[in-house]
PDB file of C-alpha atoms in Angstrom:
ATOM      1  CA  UNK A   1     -18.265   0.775  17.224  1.00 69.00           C
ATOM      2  CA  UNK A   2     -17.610   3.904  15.489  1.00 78.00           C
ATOM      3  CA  UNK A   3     -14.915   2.476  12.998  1.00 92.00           C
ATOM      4  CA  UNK A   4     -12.633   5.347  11.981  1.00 95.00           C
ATOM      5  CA  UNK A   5     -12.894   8.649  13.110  1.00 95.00           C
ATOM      6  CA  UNK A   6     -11.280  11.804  11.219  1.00 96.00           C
ATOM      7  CA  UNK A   7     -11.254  15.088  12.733  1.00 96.00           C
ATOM      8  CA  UNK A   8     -12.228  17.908  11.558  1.00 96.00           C
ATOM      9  CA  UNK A   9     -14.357  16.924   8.561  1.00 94.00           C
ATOM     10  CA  UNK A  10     -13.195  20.218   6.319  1.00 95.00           C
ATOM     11  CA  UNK A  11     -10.347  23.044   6.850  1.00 96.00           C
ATOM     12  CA  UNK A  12      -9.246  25.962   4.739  1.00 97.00           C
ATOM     13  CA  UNK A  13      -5.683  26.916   5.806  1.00 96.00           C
ATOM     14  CA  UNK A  14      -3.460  29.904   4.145  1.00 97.00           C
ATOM     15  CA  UNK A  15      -0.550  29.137   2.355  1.00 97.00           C
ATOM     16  CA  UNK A  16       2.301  28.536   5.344  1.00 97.00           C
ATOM     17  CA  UNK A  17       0.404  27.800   8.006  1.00 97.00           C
ATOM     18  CA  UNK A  18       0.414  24.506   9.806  1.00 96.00           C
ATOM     19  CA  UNK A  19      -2.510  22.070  11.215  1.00 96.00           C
ATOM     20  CA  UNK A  20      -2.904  18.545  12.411  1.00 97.00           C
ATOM     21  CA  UNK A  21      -5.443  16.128  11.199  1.00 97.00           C
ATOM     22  CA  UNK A  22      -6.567  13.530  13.807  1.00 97.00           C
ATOM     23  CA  UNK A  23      -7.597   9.940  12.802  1.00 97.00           C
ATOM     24  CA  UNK A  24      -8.895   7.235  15.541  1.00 97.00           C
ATOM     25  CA  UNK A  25      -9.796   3.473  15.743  1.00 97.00           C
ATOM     26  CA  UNK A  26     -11.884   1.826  17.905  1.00 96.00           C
ATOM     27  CA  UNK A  27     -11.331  -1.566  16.204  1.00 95.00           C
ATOM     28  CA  UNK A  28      -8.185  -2.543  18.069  1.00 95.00           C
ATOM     29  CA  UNK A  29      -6.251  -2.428  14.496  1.00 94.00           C
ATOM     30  CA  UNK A  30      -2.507  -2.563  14.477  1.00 93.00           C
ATOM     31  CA  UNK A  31      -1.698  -1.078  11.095  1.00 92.00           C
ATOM     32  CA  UNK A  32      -3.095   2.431  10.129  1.00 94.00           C
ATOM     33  CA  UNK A  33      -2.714   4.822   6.564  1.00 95.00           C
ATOM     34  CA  UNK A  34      -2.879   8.294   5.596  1.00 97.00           C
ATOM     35  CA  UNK A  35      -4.265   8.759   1.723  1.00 96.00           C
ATOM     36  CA  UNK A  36      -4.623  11.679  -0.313  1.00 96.00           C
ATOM     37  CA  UNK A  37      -7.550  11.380  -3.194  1.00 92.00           C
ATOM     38  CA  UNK A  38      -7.308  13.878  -6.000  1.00 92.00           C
ATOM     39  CA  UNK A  39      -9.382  13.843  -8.504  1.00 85.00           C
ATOM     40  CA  UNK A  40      -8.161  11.546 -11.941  1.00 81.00           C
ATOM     41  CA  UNK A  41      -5.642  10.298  -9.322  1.00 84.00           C
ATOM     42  CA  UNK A  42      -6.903   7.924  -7.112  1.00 84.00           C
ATOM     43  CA  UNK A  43      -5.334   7.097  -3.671  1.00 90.00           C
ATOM     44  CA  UNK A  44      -2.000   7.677  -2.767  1.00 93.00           C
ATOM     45  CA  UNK A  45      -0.161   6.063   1.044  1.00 93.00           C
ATOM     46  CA  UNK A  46       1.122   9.548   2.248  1.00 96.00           C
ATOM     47  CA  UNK A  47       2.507   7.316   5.317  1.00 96.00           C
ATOM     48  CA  UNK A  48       1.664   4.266   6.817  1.00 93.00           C
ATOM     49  CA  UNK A  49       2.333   3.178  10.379  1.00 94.00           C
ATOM     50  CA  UNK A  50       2.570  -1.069  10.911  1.00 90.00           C
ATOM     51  CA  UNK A  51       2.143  -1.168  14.356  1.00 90.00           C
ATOM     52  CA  UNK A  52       2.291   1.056  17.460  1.00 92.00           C
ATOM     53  CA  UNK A  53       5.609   3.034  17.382  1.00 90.00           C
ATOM     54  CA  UNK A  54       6.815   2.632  13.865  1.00 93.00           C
ATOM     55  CA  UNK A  55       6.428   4.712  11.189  1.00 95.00           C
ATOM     56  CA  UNK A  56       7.123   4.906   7.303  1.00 93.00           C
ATOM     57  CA  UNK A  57       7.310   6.782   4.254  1.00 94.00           C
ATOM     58  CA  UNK A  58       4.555   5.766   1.587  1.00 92.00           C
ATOM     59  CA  UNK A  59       4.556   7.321  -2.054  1.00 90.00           C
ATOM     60  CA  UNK A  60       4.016  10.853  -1.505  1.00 95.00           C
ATOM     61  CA  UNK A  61       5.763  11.505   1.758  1.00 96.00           C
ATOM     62  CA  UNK A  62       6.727  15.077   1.107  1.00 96.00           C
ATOM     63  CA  UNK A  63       5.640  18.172   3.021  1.00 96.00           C
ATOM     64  CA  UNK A  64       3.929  16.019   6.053  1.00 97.00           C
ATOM     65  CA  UNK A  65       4.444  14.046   9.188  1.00 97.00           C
ATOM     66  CA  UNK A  66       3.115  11.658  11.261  1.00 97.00           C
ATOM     67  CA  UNK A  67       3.043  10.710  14.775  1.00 97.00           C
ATOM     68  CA  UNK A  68       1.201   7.737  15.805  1.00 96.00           C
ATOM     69  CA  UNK A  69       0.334   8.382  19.651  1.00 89.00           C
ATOM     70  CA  UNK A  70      -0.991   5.223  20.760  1.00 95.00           C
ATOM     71  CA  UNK A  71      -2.147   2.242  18.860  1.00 95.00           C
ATOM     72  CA  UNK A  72      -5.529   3.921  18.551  1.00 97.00           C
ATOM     73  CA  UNK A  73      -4.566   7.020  17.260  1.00 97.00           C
ATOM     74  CA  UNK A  74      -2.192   8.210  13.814  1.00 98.00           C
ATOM     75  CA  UNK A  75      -1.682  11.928  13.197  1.00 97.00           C
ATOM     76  CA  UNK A  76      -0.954  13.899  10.087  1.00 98.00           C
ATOM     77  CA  UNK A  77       0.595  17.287   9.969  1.00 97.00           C
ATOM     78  CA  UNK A  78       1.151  19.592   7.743  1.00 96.00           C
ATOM     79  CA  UNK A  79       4.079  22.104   8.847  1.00 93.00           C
ATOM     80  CA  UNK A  80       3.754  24.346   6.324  1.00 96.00           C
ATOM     81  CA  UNK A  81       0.792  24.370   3.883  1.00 96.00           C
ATOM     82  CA  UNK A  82       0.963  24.626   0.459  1.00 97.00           C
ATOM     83  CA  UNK A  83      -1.973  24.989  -2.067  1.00 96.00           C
ATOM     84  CA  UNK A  84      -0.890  21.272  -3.896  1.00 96.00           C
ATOM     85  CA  UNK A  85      -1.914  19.968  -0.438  1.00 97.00           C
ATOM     86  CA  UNK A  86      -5.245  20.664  -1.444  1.00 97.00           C
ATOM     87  CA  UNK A  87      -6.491  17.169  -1.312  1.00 97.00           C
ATOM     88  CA  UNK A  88      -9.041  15.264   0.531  1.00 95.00           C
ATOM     89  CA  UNK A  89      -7.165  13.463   3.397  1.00 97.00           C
ATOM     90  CA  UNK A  90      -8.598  10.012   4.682  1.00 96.00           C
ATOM     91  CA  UNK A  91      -7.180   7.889   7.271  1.00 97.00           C
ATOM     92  CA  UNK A  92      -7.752   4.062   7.593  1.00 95.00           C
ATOM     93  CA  UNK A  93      -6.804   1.185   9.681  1.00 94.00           C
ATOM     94  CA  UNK A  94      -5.838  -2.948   9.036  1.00 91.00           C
ATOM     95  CA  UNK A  95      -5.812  -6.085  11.586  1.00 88.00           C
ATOM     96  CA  UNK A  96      -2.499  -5.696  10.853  1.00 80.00           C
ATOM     97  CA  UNK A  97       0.071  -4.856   7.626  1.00 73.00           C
ATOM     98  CA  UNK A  98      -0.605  -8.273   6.334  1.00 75.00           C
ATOM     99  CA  UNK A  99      -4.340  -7.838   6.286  1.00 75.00           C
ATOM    100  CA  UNK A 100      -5.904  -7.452   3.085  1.00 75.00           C
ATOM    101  CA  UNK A 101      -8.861  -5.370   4.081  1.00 85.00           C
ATOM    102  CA  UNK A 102      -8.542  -1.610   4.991  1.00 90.00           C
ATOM    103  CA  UNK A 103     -10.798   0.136   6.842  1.00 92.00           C
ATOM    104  CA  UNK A 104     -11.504   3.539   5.770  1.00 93.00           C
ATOM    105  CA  UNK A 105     -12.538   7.092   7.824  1.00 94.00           C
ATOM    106  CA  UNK A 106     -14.813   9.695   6.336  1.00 92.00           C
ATOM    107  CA  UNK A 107     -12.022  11.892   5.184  1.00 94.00           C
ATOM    108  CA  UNK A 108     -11.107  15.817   5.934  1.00 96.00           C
ATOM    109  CA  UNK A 109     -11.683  17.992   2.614  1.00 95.00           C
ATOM    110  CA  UNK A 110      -8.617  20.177   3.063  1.00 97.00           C
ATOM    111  CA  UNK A 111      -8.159  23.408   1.311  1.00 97.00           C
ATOM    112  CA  UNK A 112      -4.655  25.902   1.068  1.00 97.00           C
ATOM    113  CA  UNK A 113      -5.680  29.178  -0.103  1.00 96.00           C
TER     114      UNK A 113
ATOM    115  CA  UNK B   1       6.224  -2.239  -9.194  1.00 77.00           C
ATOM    116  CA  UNK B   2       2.256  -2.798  -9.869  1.00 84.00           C
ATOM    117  CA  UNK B   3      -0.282  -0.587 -11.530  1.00 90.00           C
ATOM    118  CA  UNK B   4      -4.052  -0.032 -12.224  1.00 94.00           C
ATOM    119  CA  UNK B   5      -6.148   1.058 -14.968  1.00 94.00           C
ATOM    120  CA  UNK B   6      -9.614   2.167 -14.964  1.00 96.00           C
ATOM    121  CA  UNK B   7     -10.409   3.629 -18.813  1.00 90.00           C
ATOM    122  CA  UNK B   8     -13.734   4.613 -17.636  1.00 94.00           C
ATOM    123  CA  UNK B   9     -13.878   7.958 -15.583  1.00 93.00           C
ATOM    124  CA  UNK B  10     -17.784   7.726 -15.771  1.00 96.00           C
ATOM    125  CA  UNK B  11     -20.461   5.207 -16.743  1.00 97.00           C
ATOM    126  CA  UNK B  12     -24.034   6.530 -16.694  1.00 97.00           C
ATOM    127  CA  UNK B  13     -26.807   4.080 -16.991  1.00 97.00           C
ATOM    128  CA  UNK B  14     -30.075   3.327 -16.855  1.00 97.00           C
ATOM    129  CA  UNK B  15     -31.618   2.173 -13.387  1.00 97.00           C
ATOM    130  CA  UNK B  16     -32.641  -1.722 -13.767  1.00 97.00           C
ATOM    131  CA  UNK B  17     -29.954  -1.587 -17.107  1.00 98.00           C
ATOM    132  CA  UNK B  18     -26.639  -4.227 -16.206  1.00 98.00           C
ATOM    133  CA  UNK B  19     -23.397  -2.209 -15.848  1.00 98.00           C
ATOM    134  CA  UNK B  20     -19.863  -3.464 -16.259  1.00 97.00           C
ATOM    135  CA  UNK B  21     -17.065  -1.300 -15.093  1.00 98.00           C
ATOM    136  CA  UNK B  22     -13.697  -2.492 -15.878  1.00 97.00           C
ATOM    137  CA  UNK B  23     -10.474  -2.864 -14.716  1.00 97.00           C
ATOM    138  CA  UNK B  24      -6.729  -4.062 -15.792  1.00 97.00           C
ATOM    139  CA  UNK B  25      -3.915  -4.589 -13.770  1.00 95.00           C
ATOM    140  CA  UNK B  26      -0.192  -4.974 -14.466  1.00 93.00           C
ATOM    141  CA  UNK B  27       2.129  -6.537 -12.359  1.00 89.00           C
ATOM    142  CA  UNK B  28       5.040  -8.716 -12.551  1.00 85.00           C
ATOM    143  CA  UNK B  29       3.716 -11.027  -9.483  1.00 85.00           C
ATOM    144  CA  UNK B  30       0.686 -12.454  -8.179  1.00 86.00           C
ATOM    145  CA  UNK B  31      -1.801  -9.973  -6.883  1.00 88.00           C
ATOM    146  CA  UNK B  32      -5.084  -9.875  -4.885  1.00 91.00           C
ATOM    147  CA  UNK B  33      -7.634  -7.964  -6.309  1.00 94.00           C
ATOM    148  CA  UNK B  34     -10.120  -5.646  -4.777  1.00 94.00           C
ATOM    149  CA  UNK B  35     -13.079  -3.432  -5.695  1.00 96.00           C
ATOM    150  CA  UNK B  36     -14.206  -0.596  -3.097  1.00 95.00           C
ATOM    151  CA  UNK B  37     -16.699   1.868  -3.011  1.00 95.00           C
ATOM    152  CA  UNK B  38     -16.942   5.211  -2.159  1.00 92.00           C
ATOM    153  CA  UNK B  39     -20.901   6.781  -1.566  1.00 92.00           C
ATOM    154  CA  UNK B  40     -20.708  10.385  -1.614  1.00 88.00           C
ATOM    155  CA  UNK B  41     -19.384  12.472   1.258  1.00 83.00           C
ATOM    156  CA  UNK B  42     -18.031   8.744   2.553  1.00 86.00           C
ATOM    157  CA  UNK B  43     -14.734   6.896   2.749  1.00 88.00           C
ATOM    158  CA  UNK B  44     -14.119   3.970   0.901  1.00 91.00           C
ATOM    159  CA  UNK B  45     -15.468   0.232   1.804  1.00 91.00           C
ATOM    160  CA  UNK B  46     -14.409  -2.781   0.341  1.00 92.00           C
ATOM    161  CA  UNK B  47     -17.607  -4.394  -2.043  1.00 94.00           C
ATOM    162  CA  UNK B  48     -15.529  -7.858  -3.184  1.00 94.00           C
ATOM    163  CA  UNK B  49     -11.960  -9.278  -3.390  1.00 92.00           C
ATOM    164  CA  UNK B  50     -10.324 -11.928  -5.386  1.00 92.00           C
ATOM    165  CA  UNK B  51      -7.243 -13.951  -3.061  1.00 88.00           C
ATOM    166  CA  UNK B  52      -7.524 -17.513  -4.867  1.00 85.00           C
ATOM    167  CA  UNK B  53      -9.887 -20.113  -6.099  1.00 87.00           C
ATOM    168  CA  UNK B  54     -13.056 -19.627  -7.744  1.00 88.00           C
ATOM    169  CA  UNK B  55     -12.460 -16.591 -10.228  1.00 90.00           C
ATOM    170  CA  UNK B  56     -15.740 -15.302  -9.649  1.00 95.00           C
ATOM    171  CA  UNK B  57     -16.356 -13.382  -6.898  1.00 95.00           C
ATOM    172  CA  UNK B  58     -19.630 -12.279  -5.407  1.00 95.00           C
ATOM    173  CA  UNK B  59     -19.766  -9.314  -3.250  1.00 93.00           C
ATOM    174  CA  UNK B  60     -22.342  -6.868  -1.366  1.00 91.00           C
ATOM    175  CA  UNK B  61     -25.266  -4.991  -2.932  1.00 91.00           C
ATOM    176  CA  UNK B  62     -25.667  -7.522  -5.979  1.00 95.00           C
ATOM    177  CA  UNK B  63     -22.045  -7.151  -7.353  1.00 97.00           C
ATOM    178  CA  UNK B  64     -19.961  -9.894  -8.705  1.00 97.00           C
ATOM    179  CA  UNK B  65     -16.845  -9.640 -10.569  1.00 97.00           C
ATOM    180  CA  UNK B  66     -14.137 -12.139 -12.414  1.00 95.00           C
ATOM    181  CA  UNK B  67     -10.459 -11.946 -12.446  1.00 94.00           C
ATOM    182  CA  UNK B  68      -9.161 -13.342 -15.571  1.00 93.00           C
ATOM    183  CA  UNK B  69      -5.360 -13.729 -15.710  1.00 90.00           C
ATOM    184  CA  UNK B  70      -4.928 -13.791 -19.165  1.00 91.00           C
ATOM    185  CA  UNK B  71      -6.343 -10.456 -19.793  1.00 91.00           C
ATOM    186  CA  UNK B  72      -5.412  -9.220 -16.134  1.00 93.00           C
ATOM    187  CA  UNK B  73      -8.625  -7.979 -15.910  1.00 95.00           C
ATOM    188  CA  UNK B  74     -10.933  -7.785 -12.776  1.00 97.00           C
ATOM    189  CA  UNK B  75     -14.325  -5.942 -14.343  1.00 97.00           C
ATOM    190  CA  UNK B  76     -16.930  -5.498 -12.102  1.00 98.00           C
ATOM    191  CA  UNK B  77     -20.458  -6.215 -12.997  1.00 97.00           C
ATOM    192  CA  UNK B  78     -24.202  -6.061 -11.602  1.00 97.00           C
ATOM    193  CA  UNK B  79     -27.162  -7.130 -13.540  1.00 97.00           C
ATOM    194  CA  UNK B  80     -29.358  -4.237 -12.792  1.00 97.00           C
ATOM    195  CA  UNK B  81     -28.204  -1.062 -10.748  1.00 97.00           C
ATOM    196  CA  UNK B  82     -30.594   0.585  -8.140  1.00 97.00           C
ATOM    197  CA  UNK B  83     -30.112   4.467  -7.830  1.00 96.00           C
ATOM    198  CA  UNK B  84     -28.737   3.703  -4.551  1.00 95.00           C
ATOM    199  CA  UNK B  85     -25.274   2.213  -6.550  1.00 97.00           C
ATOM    200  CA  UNK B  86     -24.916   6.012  -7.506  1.00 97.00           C
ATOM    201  CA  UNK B  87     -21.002   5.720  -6.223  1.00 96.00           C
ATOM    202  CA  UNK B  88     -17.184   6.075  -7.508  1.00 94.00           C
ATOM    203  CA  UNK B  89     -15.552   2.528  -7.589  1.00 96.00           C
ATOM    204  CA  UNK B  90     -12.416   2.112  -7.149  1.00 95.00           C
ATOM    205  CA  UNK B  91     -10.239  -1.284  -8.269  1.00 96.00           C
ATOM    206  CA  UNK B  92      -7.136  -2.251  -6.189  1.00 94.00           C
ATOM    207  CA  UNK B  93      -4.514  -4.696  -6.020  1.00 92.00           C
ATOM    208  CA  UNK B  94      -1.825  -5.877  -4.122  1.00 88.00           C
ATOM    209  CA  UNK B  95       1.055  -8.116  -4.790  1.00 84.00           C
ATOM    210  CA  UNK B  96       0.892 -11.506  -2.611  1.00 81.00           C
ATOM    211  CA  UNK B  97       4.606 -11.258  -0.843  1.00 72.00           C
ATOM    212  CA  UNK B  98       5.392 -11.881   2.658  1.00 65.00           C
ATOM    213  CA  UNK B  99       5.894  -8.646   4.543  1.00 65.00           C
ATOM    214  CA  UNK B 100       3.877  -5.729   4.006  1.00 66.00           C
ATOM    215  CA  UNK B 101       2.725  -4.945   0.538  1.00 72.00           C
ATOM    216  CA  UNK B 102       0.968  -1.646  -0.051  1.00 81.00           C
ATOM    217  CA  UNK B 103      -2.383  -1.642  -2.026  1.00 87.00           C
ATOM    218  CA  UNK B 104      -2.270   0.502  -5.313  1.00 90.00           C
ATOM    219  CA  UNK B 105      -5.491   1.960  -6.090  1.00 92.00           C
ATOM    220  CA  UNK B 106      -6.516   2.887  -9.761  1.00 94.00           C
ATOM    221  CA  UNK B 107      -8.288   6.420 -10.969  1.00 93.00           C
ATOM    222  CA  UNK B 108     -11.434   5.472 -10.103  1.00 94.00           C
ATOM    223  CA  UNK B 109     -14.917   5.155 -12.382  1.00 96.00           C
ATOM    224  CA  UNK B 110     -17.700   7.411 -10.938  1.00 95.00           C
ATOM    225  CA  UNK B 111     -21.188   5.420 -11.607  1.00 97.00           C
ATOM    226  CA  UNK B 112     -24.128   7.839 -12.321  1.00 97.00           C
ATOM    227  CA  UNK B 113     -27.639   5.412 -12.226  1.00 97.00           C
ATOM    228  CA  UNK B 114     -30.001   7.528 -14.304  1.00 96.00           C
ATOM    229  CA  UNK B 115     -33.792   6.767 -12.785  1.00 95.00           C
TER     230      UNK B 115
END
């Protein structure tokens, strides 16, 4: 089992331009997360999806999107970068949105220039 | 709402020395508790949790770590750190409701074991 996958590992982007960030589970999870982690912050739920074809805000919602595909994969764009989206990004999966234990990815180091 | 506090952004120490990184919580519910750690270059995995009973909790790699309500603490402790527990730990909680209940992470405490 590979756990959670995160793809690509590092970006830099310009100011404006857009990219997705791809995040897979091979652990048959239902729920899956998108965190940011900057530094003297912590974590922060960007969005959160409970199960296969629902989708919700989390606490720092703005300037993204989500789209989860299937109920192995949960994508994260960015439509229009910005350099406070310098972050890194890391994706992780639950049994389901009552499960206590998260699962986490190894994250994408993202950089807006 | 709930909230976190980690007042130590780094603890160096000793290899072989006993470490104690702590952790208070605030919330106006019951919580479960967490500690997960993050090696370098990795994502986060989950090293103990606290859901009920025993207030001591043993985890992986040696930790342990009590929750004590009156205090609303949940420090972490080992009794002597390998090199290899170079990491950033990270407390959590999360308030025990039905329905989903998202997991609040403090500022995490980057542990640098000195050989």
């Amino acid at each position: 089992n590979a756990g959670v996958t995160q793809t690509p590992k590092f970006q830099v982007l310009k100011t404006g331009q857009s990219m997705t960030l791809q995040c897979a589970q091979d652990m048959n999870h239902n729920s899956m997360y998108w965190y940011r982690q900057d530094p003297g912050m912590g974590l922060r739920l960007i969005y959160y999806s409970a199960s296969e074809g629902t989708t919700d805000k989390g606490e720092v919602p703005n300037g993204y999107n989500v789209s989860r595909l299937n109920k192995r994969e949960f994508s994260l764009r960015l439509e229009s970068a910005a350099p406070s989206q310098t972050s890194v990004y890391f994706c992780a999966s639950s049994r389901d949105n009552l499960s206590y234990e998260q699962y986490f990815g190894p994250g994408t180091r993202l950089t807006v220039t | 709402a709930q909230s976190v506090t980690q007042l130590d952004s780094q603890v160096p120490v000793f290899e072989e020395a006993p470490v104690e990184l702590r952790c208070n919580y605030s919330s106006s519910v019951s919580v479960y508790l967490f500690w997960y750690v993050q090696y370098p270059n990795q994502g986060l995995q989950l090293l103990l949790k606290y859901l009920s009973g025993s207030t001591l909790v043993k985890g992986i790699n040696g930790f342990e770590a009590e929750f004590n309500k009156s205090q609303t603490s949940f420090h972490l402790r080992k009794p002597s750190v390998h090199i290899s527990d170079t990491a950033e730990y990270f407390c959590a909680v999360r308030r025990i409701s039905g329905g989903y209940q998202k997991v609040t992470f403090g500022t995490g405490t980057k542990l640098q074991v000195i050989p």
